[in-house]
Amino acid sequence: MTAETPTRRRRTGGRKGHADRAGYAAIDQMPWRLIRNTDRPTEPLDEDGVQAIHRGAMHILGQIGIEFLNEEARRILGRAGCRIEGENVFMDESFVMEMVGHAPASFTITPRNPERQLIIGENVLTFGNVSSPPNAWDLERGKRSGDFETYKEFLKLTQYFNCIHFAGGYAPEPIDIHPSVRHLDCLYEKLTLTDKVAHAYSLGAERVEDVMEMVRIAGGLTHAEFDATPRMYTNINSVSPLKHDHPMLDGAMRMARRGQPTVVTPFTLAGAMAPVTMSGAAALSLAEGLAAIALLQYINPGCPVAIGTFTSNVDMKSGAPAFGTPEYMRATQMTGQMARFYGLPMRSSGVCAANVPDGQAMWETSQSLWAAVQSGTNMVYHAAGWLEGGLIASPEKFVMDCEILQQIQRYFEPALWATTEDEIGLDAIREVGHGGHYFGCAHTQARYQTAFYQPFLSDWRNFEAWQLDGSVWTAERAHRTYKRILDEFEAPPMDDAIRDELQAFVARRKEEGGAPTDF
Amino acid sequence: MTAETPTRRRRTGGRKGHADRAGYAAIDQMPWRLIRNTDRPTEPLDEDGVQAIHRGAMHILGQIGIEFLNEEARRILGRAGCRIEGENVFMDESFVMEMVGHAPASFTITPRNPERQLIIGENVLTFGNVSSPPNAWDLERGKRSGDFETYKEFLKLTQYFNCIHFAGGYAPEPIDIHPSVRHLDCLYEKLTLTDKVAHAYSLGAERVEDVMEMVRIAGGLTHAEFDATPRMYTNINSVSPLKHDHPMLDGAMRMARRGQPTVVTPFTLAGAMAPVTMSGAAALSLAEGLAAIALLQYINPGCPVAIGTFTSNVDMKSGAPAFGTPEYMRATQMTGQMARFYGLPMRSSGVCAANVPDGQAMWETSQSLWAAVQSGTNMVYHAAGWLEGGLIASPEKFVMDCEILQQIQRYFEPALWATTEDEIGLDAIREVGHGGHYFGCAHTQARYQTAFYQPFLSDWRNFEAWQLDGSVWTAERAHRTYKRILDEFEAPPMDDAIRDELQAFVARRKEEGGAPTDF
């Protein structure tokens, strides 16, 4: 294969100029923008179906109960009037619906760069990087355990692509950093290499408190300013079926008290941790999600929350999880209907079961991303870089996924379906007439530079031109692209005093031993 | 790479049994079924937008005119009251709408095997093979000109896959057969190797008449029986902008007189043969399509027709066509709205610009296939096997696309969003309780064999199992699958007398010199 010779745009301006420009030099990408999803959602359930799933969720909450493996949470819910039996908590419908009614239908999250502020809710669609895979894979190095250097590479990709709106969990998990201080090193890199909304793992008191403090410092905020509005977010998963564990609840309650958002995402694989039917799995997932949301709303009424779905199916031959399947698409769409029923922002994911960034990876990922669009999802986790059911972070896959994400961004630009007289262009049609062509006419010349989506990775040349240039398949092109991006990456600007304060905080907390690791 | 050792199901029954079985032995596939698209279409245009595009199309037809390069067609349209200037024909709105009003909103096509009858219209979604590429490509042989042996391989794939509903144009074009007799050899193979609805090229009198006769013979029909109901179909393309050529119009008029369906599909690449704006390109495409439909409805009011869209964009740097883009998706959705406005069945396509069956091929194809779903398309041309903007037919791509088509079929099974009490499964949720699993419970055991889509090509094993088995990427797996299918292929049954009659017809027409090649 011969080397590609991409057209590189000259960069202008210093470091300060980066945030304002559409892209760096390695590729010509679309500008940062919050996407407004103006499509009517795809809704498989009729009104009876919505009510049936709601009744199912309420029955689970009221009659079967959710175990809260956290004494403080049970004490609070007991005070709220819930019936407690051992670790099991029963919530009746009126309590749940009253609490859910406190939750805002939308909220903002403002990171250290206020130009990267997100709206979570309304019809806004946002994308985040793959989060939490223990391993990495790329074409050159193959599969290997996650490490800190690779983690930083993915942070750079996360920052680089304008179509990635928030910096999610670790990708990959850097197991070469001791768990007691991993959050300190990881968040330091995340807050300096990116200026986007940051995620914090909800793994016990110390980590959550440390990360909130670091986000506050990075933003140059007082404690009051931090508490005044969402600045970061966490995500908690239930231990399906029907349990919430101690550290996740602890972290979420701490976040809620300071007005910071929690996404509650049960991980319900139908046929394994949930009923084999998609409506049953969705009802179980919603019950688990609403239980935690009711707790957080009781603690701090009106605090920002979102409901997540991770409902998919397993391969019934092997028990292996499957993603981006027809069942996954319908479960996501149904959960979207229920999120609108409860008035909550929604999270879903960009996922696949494939082990390498090949054809299967892309049809499964396409199906999960378009299901996110169809469901009215507000936050798409794992939107770039996910392989092997979430066990692998891949830079090639990251770059390939961003080509799809940009196309979704473009898909929602109203110019695509505008029908003014000028756009229908009857004068041009008359001018070109019968059998002519439109390349040269004024109507085309005035628009051709912005009329169509311009890919950075797709190769639209004919076979012979593509062959002459080395017959490079998509994954290999993505490999070259990600390396060019890393070569040219420059971190977003940060005030030296803030950087010093962050470093001092990390150093002090390391001296103190970081966080306990016995959770 | 080590050889895969797929589980092969034992076949039972003789040749006669094939049509009744869900699949052959090479793979375990879904059964033949007409898909009911129950999703609400995605509609970017509001009512004003629909009216604006309609007004644009009517202005083109009434004020700019469409050239009909066929004297007979012009004579007929003159008799109908249209204004004729040279080759240009002007149709006013009342004439167009009266003619379009004659067209049926849906119709059936019944091939020689009546169990393969199609409904074209309503909310039925049907898929056809890639049609008309001049070249073939596979992993072993690379790119090469189309030939007769390869053409037969694609017919076998077309017949084999239950998710392929109709046998479209030649894939690839067999250039080793002289054009004067190509249609005879090709249709003989199509009508014996498949029993699905067959396409005829609309390339002049002799070819169309020959193919109608061969379809009649293959079906064991009298002339009256053939004429009584649709038995086959053709597709005509305009020469955009604003022209219909002689042979295509000739063939379409012959088909219309015998009550056989014509799909009219302008090939309007925005920025090249159509305005650079998607609404302008759609208006132009609709005007060209409605012009031919008005002609056919005047000739035989109520004859079956469908409106096709092939509106996409070009790469404004190179002029190369692009497919499966955001612009393509929106143009397809808008055309779907207009097809419903005019009450016509609709055709779109499964397309991509990629040269090989890699990641790009699958995201572009996924986007075009899901746009077909979102637009309410009834016939999806090129749904399996298309590469390089239609210049290549690939068997690996065919197999990969069929995995997506099956998932779309599965996506529309109502079980996926059923919400009866039994499906929500509160008893199972109570039985499994907190922290258990659902693999063994009765609710799962009663359903696990049919609960989820079972892929034939996707590999859902974890990385290590996949690696131990040779690290085979999707395209290579598809290569092995297509070879297994060809190895085991058996043609559908045909009565010996009918086969003899077809052979005799082909022999006689060859003796007569076939069709003229000076069109």
PDB file of N, CA and C in Angstrom, chain A residues 39 52 59 65 88 143 241-242 272 277 279 314 316 327 330 333 355 358 360 364 367 388 407 410-411 418 423-424 430 434-436 438 452-453 459-461 463-464 474 477, chain B residues 39 52 59 65 88 143 241-242 272 277 279 314 327 330 333 355 358 360 364 367 388 407 410-411 418 423-424 430 434-436 438 448 452-453 459-461 463-464 474 477:
ATOM      1  N   ASP A  39     -36.571  15.213  13.782  1.00  0.00           N
ATOM      2  CA  ASP A  39     -37.415  14.120  13.279  1.00  0.00           C
ATOM      3  C   ASP A  39     -38.432  13.704  14.342  1.00  0.00           C
ATOM      4  N   ALA A  52     -49.078  -0.169  29.478  1.00  0.00           N
ATOM      5  CA  ALA A  52     -48.760  -1.525  29.942  1.00  0.00           C
ATOM      6  C   ALA A  52     -47.351  -1.579  30.533  1.00  0.00           C
ATOM      7  N   HIS A  59     -45.676  -1.916  39.073  1.00  0.00           N
ATOM      8  CA  HIS A  59     -45.893  -3.156  39.827  1.00  0.00           C
ATOM      9  C   HIS A  59     -44.572  -3.640  40.423  1.00  0.00           C
ATOM     10  N   GLY A  65     -40.250  -4.807  44.512  1.00  0.00           N
ATOM     11  CA  GLY A  65     -39.244  -4.021  45.238  1.00  0.00           C
ATOM     12  C   GLY A  65     -37.866  -4.032  44.594  1.00  0.00           C
ATOM     13  N   ASN A  88     -34.652  -4.538  50.786  1.00  0.00           N
ATOM     14  CA  ASN A  88     -35.621  -4.325  49.711  1.00  0.00           C
ATOM     15  C   ASN A  88     -36.516  -3.128  50.007  1.00  0.00           C
ATOM     16  N   LYS A 143      -4.782  -6.551  20.250  1.00  0.00           N
ATOM     17  CA  LYS A 143      -5.503  -6.373  21.506  1.00  0.00           C
ATOM     18  C   LYS A 143      -4.541  -6.414  22.681  1.00  0.00           C
ATOM     19  N   PRO A 241     -30.865  -8.208  37.944  1.00  0.00           N
ATOM     20  CA  PRO A 241     -32.143  -7.558  38.196  1.00  0.00           C
ATOM     21  C   PRO A 241     -32.301  -6.989  39.611  1.00  0.00           C
ATOM     22  N   LEU A 242     -32.852  -5.774  39.649  1.00  0.00           N
ATOM     23  CA  LEU A 242     -33.505  -5.229  40.841  1.00  0.00           C
ATOM     24  C   LEU A 242     -32.598  -4.857  42.008  1.00  0.00           C
ATOM     25  N   ALA A 272     -31.015 -12.666  30.103  1.00  0.00           N
ATOM     26  CA  ALA A 272     -29.948 -12.917  31.085  1.00  0.00           C
ATOM     27  C   ALA A 272     -30.287 -12.217  32.399  1.00  0.00           C
ATOM     28  N   THR A 277     -38.323 -11.086  26.829  1.00  0.00           N
ATOM     29  CA  THR A 277     -39.161 -10.223  25.987  1.00  0.00           C
ATOM     30  C   THR A 277     -38.685  -8.779  26.096  1.00  0.00           C
ATOM     31  N   SER A 279     -40.399  -5.959  25.925  1.00  0.00           N
ATOM     32  CA  SER A 279     -41.230  -5.101  26.775  1.00  0.00           C
ATOM     33  C   SER A 279     -40.981  -5.421  28.247  1.00  0.00           C
ATOM     34  N   VAL A 314     -29.117 -11.293  24.314  1.00  0.00           N
ATOM     35  CA  VAL A 314     -27.939 -12.165  24.296  1.00  0.00           C
ATOM     36  C   VAL A 314     -28.103 -13.169  23.161  1.00  0.00           C
ATOM     37  N   MET A 316     -28.637 -16.623  22.365  1.00  0.00           N
ATOM     38  CA  MET A 316     -29.172 -17.680  23.212  1.00  0.00           C
ATOM     39  C   MET A 316     -28.382 -18.981  23.085  1.00  0.00           C
ATOM     40  N   GLU A 327     -33.712  -6.136  17.996  1.00  0.00           N
ATOM     41  CA  GLU A 327     -34.302  -6.087  19.337  1.00  0.00           C
ATOM     42  C   GLU A 327     -33.775  -4.869  20.092  1.00  0.00           C
ATOM     43  N   ARG A 330     -35.556  -1.694  18.807  1.00  0.00           N
ATOM     44  CA  ARG A 330     -36.927  -1.524  19.314  1.00  0.00           C
ATOM     45  C   ARG A 330     -36.941  -1.192  20.802  1.00  0.00           C
ATOM     46  N   GLN A 333     -36.125   2.457  21.100  1.00  0.00           N
ATOM     47  CA  GLN A 333     -37.272   3.286  20.702  1.00  0.00           C
ATOM     48  C   GLN A 333     -38.368   3.272  21.779  1.00  0.00           C
ATOM     49  N   ASN A 355     -15.605  -7.619  16.818  1.00  0.00           N
ATOM     50  CA  ASN A 355     -14.299  -7.566  17.471  1.00  0.00           C
ATOM     51  C   ASN A 355     -13.300  -6.655  16.771  1.00  0.00           C
ATOM     52  N   ASP A 358     -14.832  -3.783  11.124  1.00  0.00           N
ATOM     53  CA  ASP A 358     -15.130  -4.293   9.794  1.00  0.00           C
ATOM     54  C   ASP A 358     -16.588  -4.022   9.435  1.00  0.00           C
ATOM     55  N   GLN A 360     -19.358  -5.843   9.828  1.00  0.00           N
ATOM     56  CA  GLN A 360     -20.297  -6.110  10.922  1.00  0.00           C
ATOM     57  C   GLN A 360     -20.287  -4.983  11.946  1.00  0.00           C
ATOM     58  N   GLU A 364     -23.773  -2.882  12.758  1.00  0.00           N
ATOM     59  CA  GLU A 364     -24.310  -2.900  14.123  1.00  0.00           C
ATOM     60  C   GLU A 364     -24.269  -1.497  14.738  1.00  0.00           C
ATOM     61  N   GLN A 367     -26.866   0.776  13.228  1.00  0.00           N
ATOM     62  CA  GLN A 367     -28.205   0.502  13.745  1.00  0.00           C
ATOM     63  C   GLN A 367     -28.396   1.064  15.144  1.00  0.00           C
ATOM     64  N   GLU A 388     -16.191  -5.111  20.478  1.00  0.00           N
ATOM     65  CA  GLU A 388     -16.315  -6.313  21.323  1.00  0.00           C
ATOM     66  C   GLU A 388     -17.257  -6.100  22.513  1.00  0.00           C
ATOM     67  N   GLN A 407     -22.173  12.703   9.825  1.00  0.00           N
ATOM     68  CA  GLN A 407     -23.274  12.586   8.864  1.00  0.00           C
ATOM     69  C   GLN A 407     -24.626  12.776   9.560  1.00  0.00           C
ATOM     70  N   ARG A 410     -24.952  16.457   9.966  1.00  0.00           N
ATOM     71  CA  ARG A 410     -25.333  17.036   8.674  1.00  0.00           C
ATOM     72  C   ARG A 410     -26.795  16.731   8.316  1.00  0.00           C
ATOM     73  N   TYR A 411     -27.223  15.509   8.641  1.00  0.00           N
ATOM     74  CA  TYR A 411     -28.590  15.047   8.350  1.00  0.00           C
ATOM     75  C   TYR A 411     -29.636  15.974   8.972  1.00  0.00           C
ATOM     76  N   ALA A 418     -34.973  22.270   2.771  1.00  0.00           N
ATOM     77  CA  ALA A 418     -35.529  23.606   2.566  1.00  0.00           C
ATOM     78  C   ALA A 418     -36.189  23.689   1.188  1.00  0.00           C
ATOM     79  N   GLU A 423     -34.521  27.713  -3.519  1.00  0.00           N
ATOM     80  CA  GLU A 423     -33.947  26.374  -3.381  1.00  0.00           C
ATOM     81  C   GLU A 423     -34.508  25.409  -4.426  1.00  0.00           C
ATOM     82  N   ILE A 424     -35.756  25.526  -4.727  1.00  0.00           N
ATOM     83  CA  ILE A 424     -36.296  24.636  -5.771  1.00  0.00           C
ATOM     84  C   ILE A 424     -35.657  24.986  -7.112  1.00  0.00           C
ATOM     85  N   ARG A 430     -34.726  25.927 -15.792  1.00  0.00           N
ATOM     86  CA  ARG A 430     -35.002  26.492 -17.117  1.00  0.00           C
ATOM     87  C   ARG A 430     -33.699  26.803 -17.862  1.00  0.00           C
ATOM     88  N   HIS A 434     -32.788  20.989 -21.314  1.00  0.00           N
ATOM     89  CA  HIS A 434     -32.890  19.556 -21.579  1.00  0.00           C
ATOM     90  C   HIS A 434     -31.527  18.994 -21.941  1.00  0.00           C
ATOM     91  N   GLY A 435     -31.012  18.096 -21.122  1.00  0.00           N
ATOM     92  CA  GLY A 435     -29.773  17.400 -21.480  1.00  0.00           C
ATOM     93  C   GLY A 435     -28.507  18.161 -21.139  1.00  0.00           C
ATOM     94  N   GLY A 436     -28.622  19.333 -20.510  1.00  0.00           N
ATOM     95  CA  GLY A 436     -27.401  20.037 -20.093  1.00  0.00           C
ATOM     96  C   GLY A 436     -26.893  19.497 -18.767  1.00  0.00           C
ATOM     97  N   TYR A 438     -25.554  20.772 -14.579  1.00  0.00           N
ATOM     98  CA  TYR A 438     -25.690  21.819 -13.571  1.00  0.00           C
ATOM     99  C   TYR A 438     -24.368  22.240 -12.945  1.00  0.00           C
ATOM    100  N   PHE A 452     -23.162  19.918   0.100  1.00  0.00           N
ATOM    101  CA  PHE A 452     -23.161  18.492   0.429  1.00  0.00           C
ATOM    102  C   PHE A 452     -22.199  18.183   1.567  1.00  0.00           C
ATOM    103  N   TYR A 453     -22.495  17.108   2.247  1.00  0.00           N
ATOM    104  CA  TYR A 453     -21.584  16.596   3.260  1.00  0.00           C
ATOM    105  C   TYR A 453     -20.241  16.241   2.631  1.00  0.00           C
ATOM    106  N   ASP A 459     -13.977   7.172   1.006  1.00  0.00           N
ATOM    107  CA  ASP A 459     -13.276   7.319  -0.266  1.00  0.00           C
ATOM    108  C   ASP A 459     -14.308   7.171  -1.374  1.00  0.00           C
ATOM    109  N   TRP A 460     -14.586   8.266  -2.084  1.00  0.00           N
ATOM    110  CA  TRP A 460     -15.623   8.269  -3.115  1.00  0.00           C
ATOM    111  C   TRP A 460     -15.033   8.159  -4.523  1.00  0.00           C
ATOM    112  N   ARG A 461     -13.709   7.952  -4.606  1.00  0.00           N
ATOM    113  CA  ARG A 461     -13.103   7.814  -5.932  1.00  0.00           C
ATOM    114  C   ARG A 461     -13.551   6.497  -6.565  1.00  0.00           C
ATOM    115  N   PHE A 463     -13.005   2.818  -8.526  1.00  0.00           N
ATOM    116  CA  PHE A 463     -12.170   1.683  -8.123  1.00  0.00           C
ATOM    117  C   PHE A 463     -10.735   1.855  -8.582  1.00  0.00           C
ATOM    118  N   GLU A 464     -10.538   2.305  -9.819  1.00  0.00           N
ATOM    119  CA  GLU A 464      -9.195   2.369 -10.384  1.00  0.00           C
ATOM    120  C   GLU A 464      -8.344   3.425  -9.665  1.00  0.00           C
ATOM    121  N   THR A 474     -11.206   0.753   4.572  1.00  0.00           N
ATOM    122  CA  THR A 474     -11.582   1.818   5.512  1.00  0.00           C
ATOM    123  C   THR A 474     -10.797   1.764   6.828  1.00  0.00           C
ATOM    124  N   ARG A 477      -7.394   3.157   6.403  1.00  0.00           N
ATOM    125  CA  ARG A 477      -7.440   4.621   6.249  1.00  0.00           C
ATOM    126  C   ARG A 477      -7.662   5.289   7.606  1.00  0.00           C
TER     127      ARG A 477
ATOM    128  N   ASP B  39     -43.796   1.289  10.715  1.00  0.00           N
ATOM    129  CA  ASP B  39     -43.311   2.546  11.293  1.00  0.00           C
ATOM    130  C   ASP B  39     -43.939   3.741  10.579  1.00  0.00           C
ATOM    131  N   ALA B  52     -44.761  23.073  -2.108  1.00  0.00           N
ATOM    132  CA  ALA B  52     -43.731  23.792  -2.875  1.00  0.00           C
ATOM    133  C   ALA B  52     -43.081  22.866  -3.895  1.00  0.00           C
ATOM    134  N   HIS B  59     -44.719  23.217 -12.465  1.00  0.00           N
ATOM    135  CA  HIS B  59     -44.159  24.299 -13.277  1.00  0.00           C
ATOM    136  C   HIS B  59     -43.233  23.727 -14.352  1.00  0.00           C
ATOM    137  N   GLY B  65     -41.225  21.895 -19.789  1.00  0.00           N
ATOM    138  CA  GLY B  65     -41.473  20.765 -20.679  1.00  0.00           C
ATOM    139  C   GLY B  65     -40.475  19.631 -20.529  1.00  0.00           C
ATOM    140  N   ASN B  88     -40.289  18.536 -27.450  1.00  0.00           N
ATOM    141  CA  ASN B  88     -40.645  18.954 -26.092  1.00  0.00           C
ATOM    142  C   ASN B  88     -42.160  18.892 -25.895  1.00  0.00           C
ATOM    143  N   LYS B 143     -11.411  -7.300  -9.386  1.00  0.00           N
ATOM    144  CA  LYS B 143     -12.379  -6.672 -10.287  1.00  0.00           C
ATOM    145  C   LYS B 143     -12.186  -7.181 -11.709  1.00  0.00           C
ATOM    146  N   PRO B 241     -31.094  16.070 -17.387  1.00  0.00           N
ATOM    147  CA  PRO B 241     -32.402  16.634 -17.079  1.00  0.00           C
ATOM    148  C   PRO B 241     -33.392  16.603 -18.251  1.00  0.00           C
ATOM    149  N   LEU B 242     -34.617  16.237 -17.903  1.00  0.00           N
ATOM    150  CA  LEU B 242     -35.807  16.559 -18.701  1.00  0.00           C
ATOM    151  C   LEU B 242     -35.944  15.820 -20.029  1.00  0.00           C
ATOM    152  N   ALA B 272     -25.241  17.799 -10.708  1.00  0.00           N
ATOM    153  CA  ALA B 272     -24.763  17.329 -12.015  1.00  0.00           C
ATOM    154  C   ALA B 272     -25.916  17.344 -13.018  1.00  0.00           C
ATOM    155  N   THR B 277     -29.549  21.710  -4.977  1.00  0.00           N
ATOM    156  CA  THR B 277     -30.392  21.644  -3.780  1.00  0.00           C
ATOM    157  C   THR B 277     -31.231  20.366  -3.816  1.00  0.00           C
ATOM    158  N   SER B 279     -34.259  19.785  -2.627  1.00  0.00           N
ATOM    159  CA  SER B 279     -35.664  19.989  -3.010  1.00  0.00           C
ATOM    160  C   SER B 279     -35.776  20.246  -4.508  1.00  0.00           C
ATOM    161  N   VAL B 314     -23.256  14.572  -5.726  1.00  0.00           N
ATOM    162  CA  VAL B 314     -21.922  14.261  -6.238  1.00  0.00           C
ATOM    163  C   VAL B 314     -20.889  14.846  -5.291  1.00  0.00           C
ATOM    164  N   GLU B 327     -27.641  13.662   2.464  1.00  0.00           N
ATOM    165  CA  GLU B 327     -28.464  14.277   1.413  1.00  0.00           C
ATOM    166  C   GLU B 327     -29.312  13.214   0.728  1.00  0.00           C
ATOM    167  N   ARG B 330     -32.289  12.277   3.023  1.00  0.00           N
ATOM    168  CA  ARG B 330     -33.367  13.269   3.050  1.00  0.00           C
ATOM    169  C   ARG B 330     -34.112  13.311   1.724  1.00  0.00           C
ATOM    170  N   GLN B 333     -36.467  10.388   1.752  1.00  0.00           N
ATOM    171  CA  GLN B 333     -37.614  10.644   2.637  1.00  0.00           C
ATOM    172  C   GLN B 333     -38.591  11.640   2.001  1.00  0.00           C
ATOM    173  N   ASN B 355     -15.727   0.926  -2.729  1.00  0.00           N
ATOM    174  CA  ASN B 355     -15.226   0.018  -3.763  1.00  0.00           C
ATOM    175  C   ASN B 355     -15.094  -1.428  -3.300  1.00  0.00           C
ATOM    176  N   ASP B 358     -16.228  -3.044   2.895  1.00  0.00           N
ATOM    177  CA  ASP B 358     -15.588  -2.703   4.165  1.00  0.00           C
ATOM    178  C   ASP B 358     -16.508  -1.843   5.023  1.00  0.00           C
ATOM    179  N   GLN B 360     -16.870   1.458   5.299  1.00  0.00           N
ATOM    180  CA  GLN B 360     -17.581   2.507   4.557  1.00  0.00           C
ATOM    181  C   GLN B 360     -18.757   1.939   3.776  1.00  0.00           C
ATOM    182  N   GLU B 364     -22.608   3.308   4.522  1.00  0.00           N
ATOM    183  CA  GLU B 364     -23.360   3.934   3.432  1.00  0.00           C
ATOM    184  C   GLU B 364     -24.586   3.089   3.051  1.00  0.00           C
ATOM    185  N   GLN B 367     -27.261   3.316   5.699  1.00  0.00           N
ATOM    186  CA  GLN B 367     -27.997   4.582   5.631  1.00  0.00           C
ATOM    187  C   GLN B 367     -28.999   4.583   4.478  1.00  0.00           C
ATOM    188  N   GLU B 388     -19.152   0.316  -5.551  1.00  0.00           N
ATOM    189  CA  GLU B 388     -18.602   1.323  -6.475  1.00  0.00           C
ATOM    190  C   GLU B 388     -19.701   2.090  -7.218  1.00  0.00           C
ATOM    191  N   GLN B 407     -32.304  -8.438   9.171  1.00  0.00           N
ATOM    192  CA  GLN B 407     -32.532  -7.700  10.415  1.00  0.00           C
ATOM    193  C   GLN B 407     -33.679  -6.699  10.249  1.00  0.00           C
ATOM    194  N   ARG B 410     -36.749  -8.774  10.569  1.00  0.00           N
ATOM    195  CA  ARG B 410     -36.966  -9.073  11.976  1.00  0.00           C
ATOM    196  C   ARG B 410     -37.464  -7.831  12.739  1.00  0.00           C
ATOM    197  N   TYR B 411     -36.914  -6.686  12.426  1.00  0.00           N
ATOM    198  CA  TYR B 411     -37.261  -5.409  13.069  1.00  0.00           C
ATOM    199  C   TYR B 411     -38.764  -5.134  13.001  1.00  0.00           C
ATOM    200  N   ALA B 418     -44.448  -6.199  21.543  1.00  0.00           N
ATOM    201  CA  ALA B 418     -45.700  -6.681  22.131  1.00  0.00           C
ATOM    202  C   ALA B 418     -45.687  -6.456  23.636  1.00  0.00           C
ATOM    203  N   GLU B 423     -46.143 -11.024  28.091  1.00  0.00           N
ATOM    204  CA  GLU B 423     -44.861 -10.573  27.559  1.00  0.00           C
ATOM    205  C   GLU B 423     -44.107  -9.698  28.561  1.00  0.00           C
ATOM    206  N   ILE B 424     -44.838  -8.884  29.288  1.00  0.00           N
ATOM    207  CA  ILE B 424     -44.131  -8.071  30.296  1.00  0.00           C
ATOM    208  C   ILE B 424     -43.556  -8.979  31.373  1.00  0.00           C
ATOM    209  N   ARG B 430     -40.820 -11.641  39.285  1.00  0.00           N
ATOM    210  CA  ARG B 430     -40.965 -11.999  40.701  1.00  0.00           C
ATOM    211  C   ARG B 430     -40.192 -13.295  41.003  1.00  0.00           C
ATOM    212  N   HIS B 434     -34.180 -10.764  42.983  1.00  0.00           N
ATOM    213  CA  HIS B 434     -33.084  -9.799  43.025  1.00  0.00           C
ATOM    214  C   HIS B 434     -31.755 -10.503  42.818  1.00  0.00           C
ATOM    215  N   GLY B 435     -31.083 -10.170  41.742  1.00  0.00           N
ATOM    216  CA  GLY B 435     -29.729 -10.691  41.552  1.00  0.00           C
ATOM    217  C   GLY B 435     -29.662 -12.072  40.927  1.00  0.00           C
ATOM    218  N   GLY B 436     -30.793 -12.664  40.585  1.00  0.00           N
ATOM    219  CA  GLY B 436     -30.754 -13.963  39.904  1.00  0.00           C
ATOM    220  C   GLY B 436     -30.512 -13.784  38.413  1.00  0.00           C
ATOM    221  N   TYR B 438     -32.102 -14.966  34.285  1.00  0.00           N
ATOM    222  CA  TYR B 438     -33.295 -15.390  33.556  1.00  0.00           C
ATOM    223  C   TYR B 438     -33.062 -16.552  32.608  1.00  0.00           C
ATOM    224  N   TYR B 448     -36.944 -18.869  24.158  1.00  0.00           N
ATOM    225  CA  TYR B 448     -35.573 -18.501  23.781  1.00  0.00           C
ATOM    226  C   TYR B 448     -35.211 -18.848  22.345  1.00  0.00           C
ATOM    227  N   PHE B 452     -34.987 -13.911  19.681  1.00  0.00           N
ATOM    228  CA  PHE B 452     -34.042 -12.937  19.149  1.00  0.00           C
ATOM    229  C   PHE B 452     -33.630 -13.274  17.728  1.00  0.00           C
ATOM    230  N   TYR B 453     -33.229 -12.245  17.011  1.00  0.00           N
ATOM    231  CA  TYR B 453     -32.668 -12.436  15.676  1.00  0.00           C
ATOM    232  C   TYR B 453     -31.419 -13.311  15.768  1.00  0.00           C
ATOM    233  N   ASP B 459     -20.508 -12.366  13.754  1.00  0.00           N
ATOM    234  CA  ASP B 459     -19.793 -13.191  14.721  1.00  0.00           C
ATOM    235  C   ASP B 459     -19.903 -12.499  16.074  1.00  0.00           C
ATOM    236  N   TRP B 460     -20.649 -13.121  16.987  1.00  0.00           N
ATOM    237  CA  TRP B 460     -20.899 -12.505  18.291  1.00  0.00           C
ATOM    238  C   TRP B 460     -20.011 -13.106  19.381  1.00  0.00           C
ATOM    239  N   ARG B 461     -19.068 -13.960  18.966  1.00  0.00           N
ATOM    240  CA  ARG B 461     -18.162 -14.525  19.980  1.00  0.00           C
ATOM    241  C   ARG B 461     -17.222 -13.443  20.506  1.00  0.00           C
ATOM    242  N   PHE B 463     -13.515 -11.796  21.576  1.00  0.00           N
ATOM    243  CA  PHE B 463     -12.328 -11.621  20.740  1.00  0.00           C
ATOM    244  C   PHE B 463     -11.462 -12.885  20.723  1.00  0.00           C
ATOM    245  N   GLU B 464     -11.281 -13.504  21.888  1.00  0.00           N
ATOM    246  CA  GLU B 464     -10.360 -14.637  21.973  1.00  0.00           C
ATOM    247  C   GLU B 464     -10.902 -15.838  21.184  1.00  0.00           C
ATOM    248  N   THR B 474     -15.332  -9.718   8.476  1.00  0.00           N
ATOM    249  CA  THR B 474     -16.653  -9.989   7.908  1.00  0.00           C
ATOM    250  C   THR B 474     -16.598 -10.324   6.417  1.00  0.00           C
ATOM    251  N   ARG B 477     -15.531 -13.841   5.884  1.00  0.00           N
ATOM    252  CA  ARG B 477     -16.597 -14.780   6.275  1.00  0.00           C
ATOM    253  C   ARG B 477     -17.669 -14.827   5.196  1.00  0.00           C
TER     254      ARG B 477
END
